[in-house]
PDB file of C-alpha atoms in Angstrom:
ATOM      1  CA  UNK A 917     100.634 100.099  96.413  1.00  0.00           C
ATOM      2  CA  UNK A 918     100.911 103.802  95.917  1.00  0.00           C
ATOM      3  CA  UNK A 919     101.736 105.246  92.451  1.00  0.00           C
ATOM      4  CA  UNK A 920     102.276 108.472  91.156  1.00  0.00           C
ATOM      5  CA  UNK A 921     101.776 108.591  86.754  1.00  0.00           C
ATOM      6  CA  UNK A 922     103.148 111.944  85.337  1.00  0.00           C
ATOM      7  CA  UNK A 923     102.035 110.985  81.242  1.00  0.00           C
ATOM      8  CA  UNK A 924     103.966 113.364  79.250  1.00  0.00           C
ATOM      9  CA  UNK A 925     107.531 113.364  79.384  1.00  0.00           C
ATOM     10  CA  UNK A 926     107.973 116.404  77.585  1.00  0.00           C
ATOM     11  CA  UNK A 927     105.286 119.174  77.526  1.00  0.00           C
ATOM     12  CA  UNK A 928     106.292 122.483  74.824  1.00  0.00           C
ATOM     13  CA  UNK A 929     104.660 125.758  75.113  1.00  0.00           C
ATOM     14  CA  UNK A 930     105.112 129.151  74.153  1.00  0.00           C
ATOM     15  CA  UNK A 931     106.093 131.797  76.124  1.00  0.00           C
ATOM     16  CA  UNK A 932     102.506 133.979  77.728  1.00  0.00           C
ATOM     17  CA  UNK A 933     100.350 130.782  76.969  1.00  0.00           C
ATOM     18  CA  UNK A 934      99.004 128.780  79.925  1.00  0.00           C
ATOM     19  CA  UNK A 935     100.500 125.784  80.814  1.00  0.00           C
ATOM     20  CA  UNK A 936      99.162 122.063  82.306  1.00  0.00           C
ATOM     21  CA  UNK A 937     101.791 119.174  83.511  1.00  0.00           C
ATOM     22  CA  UNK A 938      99.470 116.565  84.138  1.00  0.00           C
ATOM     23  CA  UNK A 939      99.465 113.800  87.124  1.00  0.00           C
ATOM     24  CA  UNK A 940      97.749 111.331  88.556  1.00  0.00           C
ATOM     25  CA  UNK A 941      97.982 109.155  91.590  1.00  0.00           C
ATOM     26  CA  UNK A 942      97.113 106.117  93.049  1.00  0.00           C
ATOM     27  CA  UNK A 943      96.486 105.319  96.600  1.00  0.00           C
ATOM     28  CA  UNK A 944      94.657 103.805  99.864  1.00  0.00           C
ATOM     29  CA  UNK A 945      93.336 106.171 101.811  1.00  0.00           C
ATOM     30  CA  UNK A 946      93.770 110.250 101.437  1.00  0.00           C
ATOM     31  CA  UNK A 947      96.321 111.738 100.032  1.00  0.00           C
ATOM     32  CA  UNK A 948      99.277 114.227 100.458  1.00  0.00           C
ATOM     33  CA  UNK A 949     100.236 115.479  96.958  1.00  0.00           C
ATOM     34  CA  UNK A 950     102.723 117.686  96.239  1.00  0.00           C
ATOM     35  CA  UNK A 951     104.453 119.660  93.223  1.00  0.00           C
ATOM     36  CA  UNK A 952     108.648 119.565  92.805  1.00  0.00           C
ATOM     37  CA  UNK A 953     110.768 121.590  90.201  1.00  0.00           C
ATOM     38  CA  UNK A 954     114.128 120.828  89.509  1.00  0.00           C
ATOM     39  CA  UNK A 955     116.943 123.322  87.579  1.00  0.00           C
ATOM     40  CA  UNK A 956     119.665 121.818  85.511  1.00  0.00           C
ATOM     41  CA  UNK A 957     121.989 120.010  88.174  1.00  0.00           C
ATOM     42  CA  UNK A 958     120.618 121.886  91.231  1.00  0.00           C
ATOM     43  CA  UNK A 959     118.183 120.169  94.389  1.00  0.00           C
ATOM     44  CA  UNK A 960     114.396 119.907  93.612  1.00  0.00           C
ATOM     45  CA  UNK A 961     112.184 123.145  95.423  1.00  0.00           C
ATOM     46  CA  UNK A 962     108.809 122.464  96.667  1.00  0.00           C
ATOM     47  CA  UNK A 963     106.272 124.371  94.730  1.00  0.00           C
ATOM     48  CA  UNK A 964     102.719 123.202  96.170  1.00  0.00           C
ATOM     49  CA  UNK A 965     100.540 121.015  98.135  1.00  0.00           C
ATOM     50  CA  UNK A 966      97.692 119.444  99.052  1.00  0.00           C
ATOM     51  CA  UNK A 967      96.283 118.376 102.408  1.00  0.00           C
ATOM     52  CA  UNK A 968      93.125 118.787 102.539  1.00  0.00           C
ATOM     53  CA  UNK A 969      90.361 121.139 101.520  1.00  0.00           C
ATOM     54  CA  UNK A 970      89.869 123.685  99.100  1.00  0.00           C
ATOM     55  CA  UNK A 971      90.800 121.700  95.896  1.00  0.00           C
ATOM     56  CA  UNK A 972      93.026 124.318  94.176  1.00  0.00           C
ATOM     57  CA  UNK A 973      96.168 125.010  95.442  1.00  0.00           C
ATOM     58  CA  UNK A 974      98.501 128.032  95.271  1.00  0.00           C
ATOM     59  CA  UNK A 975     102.217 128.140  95.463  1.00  0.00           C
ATOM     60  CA  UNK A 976     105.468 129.347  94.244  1.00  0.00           C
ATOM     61  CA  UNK A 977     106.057 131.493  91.399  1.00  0.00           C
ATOM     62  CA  UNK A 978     102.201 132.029  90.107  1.00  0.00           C
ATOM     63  CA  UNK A 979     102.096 128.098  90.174  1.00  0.00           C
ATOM     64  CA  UNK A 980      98.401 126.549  90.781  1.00  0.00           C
ATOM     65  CA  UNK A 981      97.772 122.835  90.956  1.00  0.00           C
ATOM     66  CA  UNK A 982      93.981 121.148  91.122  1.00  0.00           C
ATOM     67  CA  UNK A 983      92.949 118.279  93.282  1.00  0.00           C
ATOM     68  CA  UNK A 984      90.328 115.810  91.706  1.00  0.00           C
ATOM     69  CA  UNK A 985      89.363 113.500  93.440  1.00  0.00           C
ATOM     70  CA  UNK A 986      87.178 111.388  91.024  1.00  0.00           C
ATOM     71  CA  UNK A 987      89.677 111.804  88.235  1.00  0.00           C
ATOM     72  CA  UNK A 988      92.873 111.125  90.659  1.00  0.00           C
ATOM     73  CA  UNK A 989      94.714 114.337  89.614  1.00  0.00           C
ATOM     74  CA  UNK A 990      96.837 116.761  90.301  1.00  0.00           C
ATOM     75  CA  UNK A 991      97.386 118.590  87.402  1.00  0.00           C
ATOM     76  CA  UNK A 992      99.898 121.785  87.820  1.00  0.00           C
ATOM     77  CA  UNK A 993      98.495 124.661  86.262  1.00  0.00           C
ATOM     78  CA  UNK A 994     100.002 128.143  84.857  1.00  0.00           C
ATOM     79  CA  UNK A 995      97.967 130.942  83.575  1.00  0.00           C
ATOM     80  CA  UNK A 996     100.957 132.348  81.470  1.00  0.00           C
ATOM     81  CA  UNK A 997     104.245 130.815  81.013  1.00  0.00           C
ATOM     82  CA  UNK A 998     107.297 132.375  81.492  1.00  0.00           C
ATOM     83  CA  UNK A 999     110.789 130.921  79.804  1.00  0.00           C
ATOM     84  CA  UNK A1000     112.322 131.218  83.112  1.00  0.00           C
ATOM     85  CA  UNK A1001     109.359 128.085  84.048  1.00  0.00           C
ATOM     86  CA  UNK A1002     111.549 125.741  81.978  1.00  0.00           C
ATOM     87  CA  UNK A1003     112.606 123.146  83.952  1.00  0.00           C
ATOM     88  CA  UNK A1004     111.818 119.255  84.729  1.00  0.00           C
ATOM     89  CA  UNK A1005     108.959 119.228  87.036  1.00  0.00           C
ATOM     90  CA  UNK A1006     107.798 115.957  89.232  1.00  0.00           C
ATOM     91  CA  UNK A1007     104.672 115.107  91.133  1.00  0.00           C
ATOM     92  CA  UNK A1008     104.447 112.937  94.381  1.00  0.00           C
ATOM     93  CA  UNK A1009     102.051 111.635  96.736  1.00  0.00           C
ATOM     94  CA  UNK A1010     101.850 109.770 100.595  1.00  0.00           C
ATOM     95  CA  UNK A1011      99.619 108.873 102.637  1.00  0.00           C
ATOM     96  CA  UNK A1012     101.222 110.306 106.221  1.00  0.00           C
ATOM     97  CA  UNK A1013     104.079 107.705 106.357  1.00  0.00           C
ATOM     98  CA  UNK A1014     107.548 108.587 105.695  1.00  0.00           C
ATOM     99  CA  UNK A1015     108.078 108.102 102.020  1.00  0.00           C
ATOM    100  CA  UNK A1016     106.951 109.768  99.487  1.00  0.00           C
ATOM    101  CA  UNK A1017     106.360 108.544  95.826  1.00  0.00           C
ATOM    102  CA  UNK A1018     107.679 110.583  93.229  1.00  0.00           C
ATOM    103  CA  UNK A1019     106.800 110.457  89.199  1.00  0.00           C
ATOM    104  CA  UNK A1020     109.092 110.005  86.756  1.00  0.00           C
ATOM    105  CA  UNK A1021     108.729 113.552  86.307  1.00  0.00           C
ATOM    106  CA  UNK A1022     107.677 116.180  82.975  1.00  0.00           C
ATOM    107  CA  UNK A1023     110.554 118.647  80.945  1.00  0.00           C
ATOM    108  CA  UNK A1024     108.712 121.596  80.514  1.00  0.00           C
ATOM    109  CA  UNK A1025     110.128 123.231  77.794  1.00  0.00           C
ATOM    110  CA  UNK A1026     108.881 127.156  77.228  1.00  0.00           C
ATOM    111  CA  UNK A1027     109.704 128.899  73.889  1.00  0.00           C
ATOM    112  CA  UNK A1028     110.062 132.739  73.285  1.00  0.00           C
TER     113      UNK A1028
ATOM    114  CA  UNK B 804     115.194 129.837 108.602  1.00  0.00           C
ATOM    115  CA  UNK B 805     116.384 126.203 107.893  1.00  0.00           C
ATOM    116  CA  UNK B 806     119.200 125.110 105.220  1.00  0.00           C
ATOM    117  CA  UNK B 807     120.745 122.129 104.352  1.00  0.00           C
ATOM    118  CA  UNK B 808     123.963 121.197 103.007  1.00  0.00           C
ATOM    119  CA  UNK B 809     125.693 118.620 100.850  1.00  0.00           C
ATOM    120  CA  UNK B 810     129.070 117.634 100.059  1.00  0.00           C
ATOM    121  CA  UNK B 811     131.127 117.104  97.726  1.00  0.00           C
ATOM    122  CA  UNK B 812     129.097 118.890  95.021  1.00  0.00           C
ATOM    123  CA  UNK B 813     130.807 116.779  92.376  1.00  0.00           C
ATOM    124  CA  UNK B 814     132.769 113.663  92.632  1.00  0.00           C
ATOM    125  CA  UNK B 815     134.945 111.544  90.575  1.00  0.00           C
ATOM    126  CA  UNK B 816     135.698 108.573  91.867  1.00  0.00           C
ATOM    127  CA  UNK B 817     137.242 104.804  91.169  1.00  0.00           C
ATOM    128  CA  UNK B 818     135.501 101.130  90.391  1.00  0.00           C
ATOM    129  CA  UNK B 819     136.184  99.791  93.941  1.00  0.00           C
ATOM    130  CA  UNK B 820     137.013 102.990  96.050  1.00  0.00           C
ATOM    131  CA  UNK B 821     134.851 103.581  99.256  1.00  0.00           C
ATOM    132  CA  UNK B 822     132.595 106.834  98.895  1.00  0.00           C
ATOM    133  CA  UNK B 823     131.613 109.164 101.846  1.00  0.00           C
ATOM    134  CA  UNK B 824     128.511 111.733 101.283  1.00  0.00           C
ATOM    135  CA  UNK B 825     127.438 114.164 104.249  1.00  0.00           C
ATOM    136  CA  UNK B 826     124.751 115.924 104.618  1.00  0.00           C
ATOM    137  CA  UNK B 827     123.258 118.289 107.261  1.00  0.00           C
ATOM    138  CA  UNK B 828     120.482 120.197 108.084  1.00  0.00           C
ATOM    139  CA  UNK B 829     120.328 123.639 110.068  1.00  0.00           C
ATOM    140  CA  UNK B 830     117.442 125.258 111.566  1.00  0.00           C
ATOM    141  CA  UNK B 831     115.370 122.485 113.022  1.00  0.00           C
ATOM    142  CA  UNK B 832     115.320 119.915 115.128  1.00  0.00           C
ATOM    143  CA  UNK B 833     114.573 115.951 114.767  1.00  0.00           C
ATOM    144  CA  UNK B 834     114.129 116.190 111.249  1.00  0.00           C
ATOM    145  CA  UNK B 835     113.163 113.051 108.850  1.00  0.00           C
ATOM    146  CA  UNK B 836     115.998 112.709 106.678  1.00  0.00           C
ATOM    147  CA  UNK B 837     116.423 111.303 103.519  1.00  0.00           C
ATOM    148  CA  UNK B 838     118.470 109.929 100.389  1.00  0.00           C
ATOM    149  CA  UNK B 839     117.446 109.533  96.789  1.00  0.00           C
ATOM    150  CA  UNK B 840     119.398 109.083  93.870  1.00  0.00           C
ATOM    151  CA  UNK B 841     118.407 110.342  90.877  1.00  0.00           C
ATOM    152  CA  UNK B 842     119.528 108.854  87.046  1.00  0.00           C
ATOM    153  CA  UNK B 843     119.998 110.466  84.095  1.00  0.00           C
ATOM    154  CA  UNK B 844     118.078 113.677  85.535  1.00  0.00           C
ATOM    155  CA  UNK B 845     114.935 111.782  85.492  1.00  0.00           C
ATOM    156  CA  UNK B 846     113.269 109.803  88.337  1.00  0.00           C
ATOM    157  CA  UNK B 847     114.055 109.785  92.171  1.00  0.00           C
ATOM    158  CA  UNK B 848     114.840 106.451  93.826  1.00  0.00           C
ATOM    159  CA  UNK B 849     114.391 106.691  97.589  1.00  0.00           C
ATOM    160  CA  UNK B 850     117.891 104.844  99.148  1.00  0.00           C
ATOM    161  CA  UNK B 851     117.481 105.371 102.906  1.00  0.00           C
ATOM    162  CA  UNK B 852     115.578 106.838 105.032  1.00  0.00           C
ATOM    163  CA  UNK B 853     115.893 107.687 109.107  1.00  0.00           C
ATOM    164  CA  UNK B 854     113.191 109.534 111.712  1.00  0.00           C
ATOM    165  CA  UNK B 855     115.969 109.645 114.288  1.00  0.00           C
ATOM    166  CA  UNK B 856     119.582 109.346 115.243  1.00  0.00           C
ATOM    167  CA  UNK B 857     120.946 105.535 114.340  1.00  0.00           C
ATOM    168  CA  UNK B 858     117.280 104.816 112.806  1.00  0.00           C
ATOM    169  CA  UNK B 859     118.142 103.882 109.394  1.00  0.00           C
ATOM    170  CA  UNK B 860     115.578 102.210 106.775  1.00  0.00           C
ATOM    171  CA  UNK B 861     116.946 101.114 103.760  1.00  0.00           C
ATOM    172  CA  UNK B 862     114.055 100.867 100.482  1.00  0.00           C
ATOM    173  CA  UNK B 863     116.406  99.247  97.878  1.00  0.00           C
ATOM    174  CA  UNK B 864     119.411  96.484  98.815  1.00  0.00           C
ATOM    175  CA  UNK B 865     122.800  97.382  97.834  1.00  0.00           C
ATOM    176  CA  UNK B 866     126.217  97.949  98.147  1.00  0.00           C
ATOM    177  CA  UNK B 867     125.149 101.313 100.274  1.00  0.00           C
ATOM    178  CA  UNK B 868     124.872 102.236 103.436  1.00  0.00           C
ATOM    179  CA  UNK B 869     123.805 105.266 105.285  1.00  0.00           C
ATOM    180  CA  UNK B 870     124.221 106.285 108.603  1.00  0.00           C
ATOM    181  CA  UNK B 871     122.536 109.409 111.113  1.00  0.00           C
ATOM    182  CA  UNK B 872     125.521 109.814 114.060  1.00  0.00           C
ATOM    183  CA  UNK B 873     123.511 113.278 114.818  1.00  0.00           C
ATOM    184  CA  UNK B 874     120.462 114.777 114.986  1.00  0.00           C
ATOM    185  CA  UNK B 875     121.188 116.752 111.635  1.00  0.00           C
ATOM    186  CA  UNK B 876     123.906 114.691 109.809  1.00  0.00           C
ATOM    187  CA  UNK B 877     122.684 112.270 107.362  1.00  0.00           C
ATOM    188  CA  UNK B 878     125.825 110.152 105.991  1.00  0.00           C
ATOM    189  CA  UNK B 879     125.900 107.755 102.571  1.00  0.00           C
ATOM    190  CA  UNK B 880     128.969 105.303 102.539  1.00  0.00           C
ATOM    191  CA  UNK B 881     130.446 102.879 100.250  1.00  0.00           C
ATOM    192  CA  UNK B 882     132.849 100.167 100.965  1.00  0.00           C
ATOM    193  CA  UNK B 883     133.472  99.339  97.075  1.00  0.00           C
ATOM    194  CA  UNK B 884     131.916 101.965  94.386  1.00  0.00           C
ATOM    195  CA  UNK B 885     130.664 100.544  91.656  1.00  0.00           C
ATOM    196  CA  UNK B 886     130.117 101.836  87.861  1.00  0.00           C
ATOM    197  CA  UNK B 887     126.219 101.744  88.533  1.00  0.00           C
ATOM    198  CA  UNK B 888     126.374 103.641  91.309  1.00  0.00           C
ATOM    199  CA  UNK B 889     127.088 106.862  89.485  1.00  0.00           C
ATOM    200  CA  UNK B 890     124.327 109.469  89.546  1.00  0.00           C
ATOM    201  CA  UNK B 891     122.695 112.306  91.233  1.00  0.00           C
ATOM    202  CA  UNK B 892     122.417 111.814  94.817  1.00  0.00           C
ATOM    203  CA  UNK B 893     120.263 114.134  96.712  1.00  0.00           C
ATOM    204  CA  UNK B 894     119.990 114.282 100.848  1.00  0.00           C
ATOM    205  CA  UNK B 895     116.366 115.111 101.793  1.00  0.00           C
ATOM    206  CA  UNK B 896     114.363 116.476 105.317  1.00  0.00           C
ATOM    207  CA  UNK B 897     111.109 116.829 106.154  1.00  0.00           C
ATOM    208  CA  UNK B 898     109.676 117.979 109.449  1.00  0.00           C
ATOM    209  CA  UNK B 899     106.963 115.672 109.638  1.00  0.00           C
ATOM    210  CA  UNK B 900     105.570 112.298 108.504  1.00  0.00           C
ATOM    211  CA  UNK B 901     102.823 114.362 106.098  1.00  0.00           C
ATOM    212  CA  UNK B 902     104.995 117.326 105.050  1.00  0.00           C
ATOM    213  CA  UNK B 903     106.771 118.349 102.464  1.00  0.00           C
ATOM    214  CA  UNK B 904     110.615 117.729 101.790  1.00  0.00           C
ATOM    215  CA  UNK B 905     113.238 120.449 101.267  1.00  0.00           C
ATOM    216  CA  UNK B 906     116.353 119.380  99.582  1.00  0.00           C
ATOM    217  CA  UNK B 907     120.069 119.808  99.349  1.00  0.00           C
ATOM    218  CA  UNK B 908     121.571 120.731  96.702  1.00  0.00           C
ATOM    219  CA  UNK B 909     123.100 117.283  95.273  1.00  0.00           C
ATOM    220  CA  UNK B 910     126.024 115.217  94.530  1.00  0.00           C
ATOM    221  CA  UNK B 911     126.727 114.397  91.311  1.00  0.00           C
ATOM    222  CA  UNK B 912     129.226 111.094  91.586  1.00  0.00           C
ATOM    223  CA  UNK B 913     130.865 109.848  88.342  1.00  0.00           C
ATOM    224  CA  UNK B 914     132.418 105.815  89.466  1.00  0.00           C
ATOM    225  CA  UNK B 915     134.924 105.197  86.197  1.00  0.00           C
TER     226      UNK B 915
END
């Protein structure tokens, strides 16, 4: 059965500091993995994803996210942290059917 | 560019009363569509899902039911609400079995 593990319900850092909201996954077969963030009582946004190929991902808002394939990660990835990053933040995988699997998902809190 | 709706944002409604939640998507055709409900702003739980008009697949058995009467109308009904059914509900579509979802922007239902 397909899993997604996000380990840290709460992850604090300070404001200019890199941040890392860790995931991992597992699944048969390759995976689609993908990066959500959610405001306070709004829809969640896509952020990132991964297909295939080069194992480090761009997206939204200077976001980064690295596929390891040994490991079974995804971990999202910040150089520098902004406040305006706070937010609750959930990982999810398939494998080309219709569902996806999403984590319980991380509060990233950023502090001034 | 594609946007999808939901409504009510918020609703309060009786133990016992039936409960009607639309959503629709504009911009695209033959979209997947999708409902989740989400707890205490934490997980998602996937509720239905549909790949085309009167497809439904339902992931977890209860008293809810969803119906697709258009391309790009996703509906979530009630008969009789009850108090766990409160939460977050979110309406979902992606364009393809391996993509990404975009989401509305929630219902937040209060059963008393």
């Amino acid at each position: 059965a397909q899993s997604v593990a996000q380990p840290e319900d709460q992850v604090n850092v300070a404001e200019g500091n890199p941040l890392t909201v860790k995931c991992t996954y597992s699944v048969s077969g390759n995976p689609y993995l993908f990066w959500y963030v959610q405001y306070p009582n709004r829809g969640l946004q896509f952020l990132l994803k991964y297909i295939t190929g080069d194992n480090l991902v761009k997206g939204s808002y200077g976001f980064e996210a690295e596929f390891n394939k040994s490991q079974t990660s995804f971990h999202l990835k910040k150089p520098s942290a902004l406040v305006s990053d706070s937010a609750l933040y959930f990982c999810a995988v398939k494998t080309g059917g219709f569902k996806t699997i999403f984590g319980a998902g991380t509060r990233l809190f950023v502090k001034a | 560019s594609q946007t999808i709706h939901q409504w009510p944002a918020t609703l309060v409604q009786p133990v016992g009363s039936p409960l009607s939640l639309e959503c629709t998507v504009e911009g695209t055709s033959n979209p997947n569509l999708y409902w989740y409900r989400q707890a205490a702003g934490r997980g998602l739980q996937l509720l239905f899902y549909s790949v085309g008009i009167g497809q439904i697949s339902s992931e977890v058995p209860q008293n809810l039911s969803a119906s697709r009467p258009q391309d790009r109308q996703f509906i979530l009904s009630s008969k009789k609400l009850l108090l766990s059914d409160s939460g977050f509900y979110l309406c979902a579509w992606g364009a393809i079995a391996g993509a990404e979802q975009f989401f509305g922007p929630g219902t937040r239902l209060t059963v008393l």
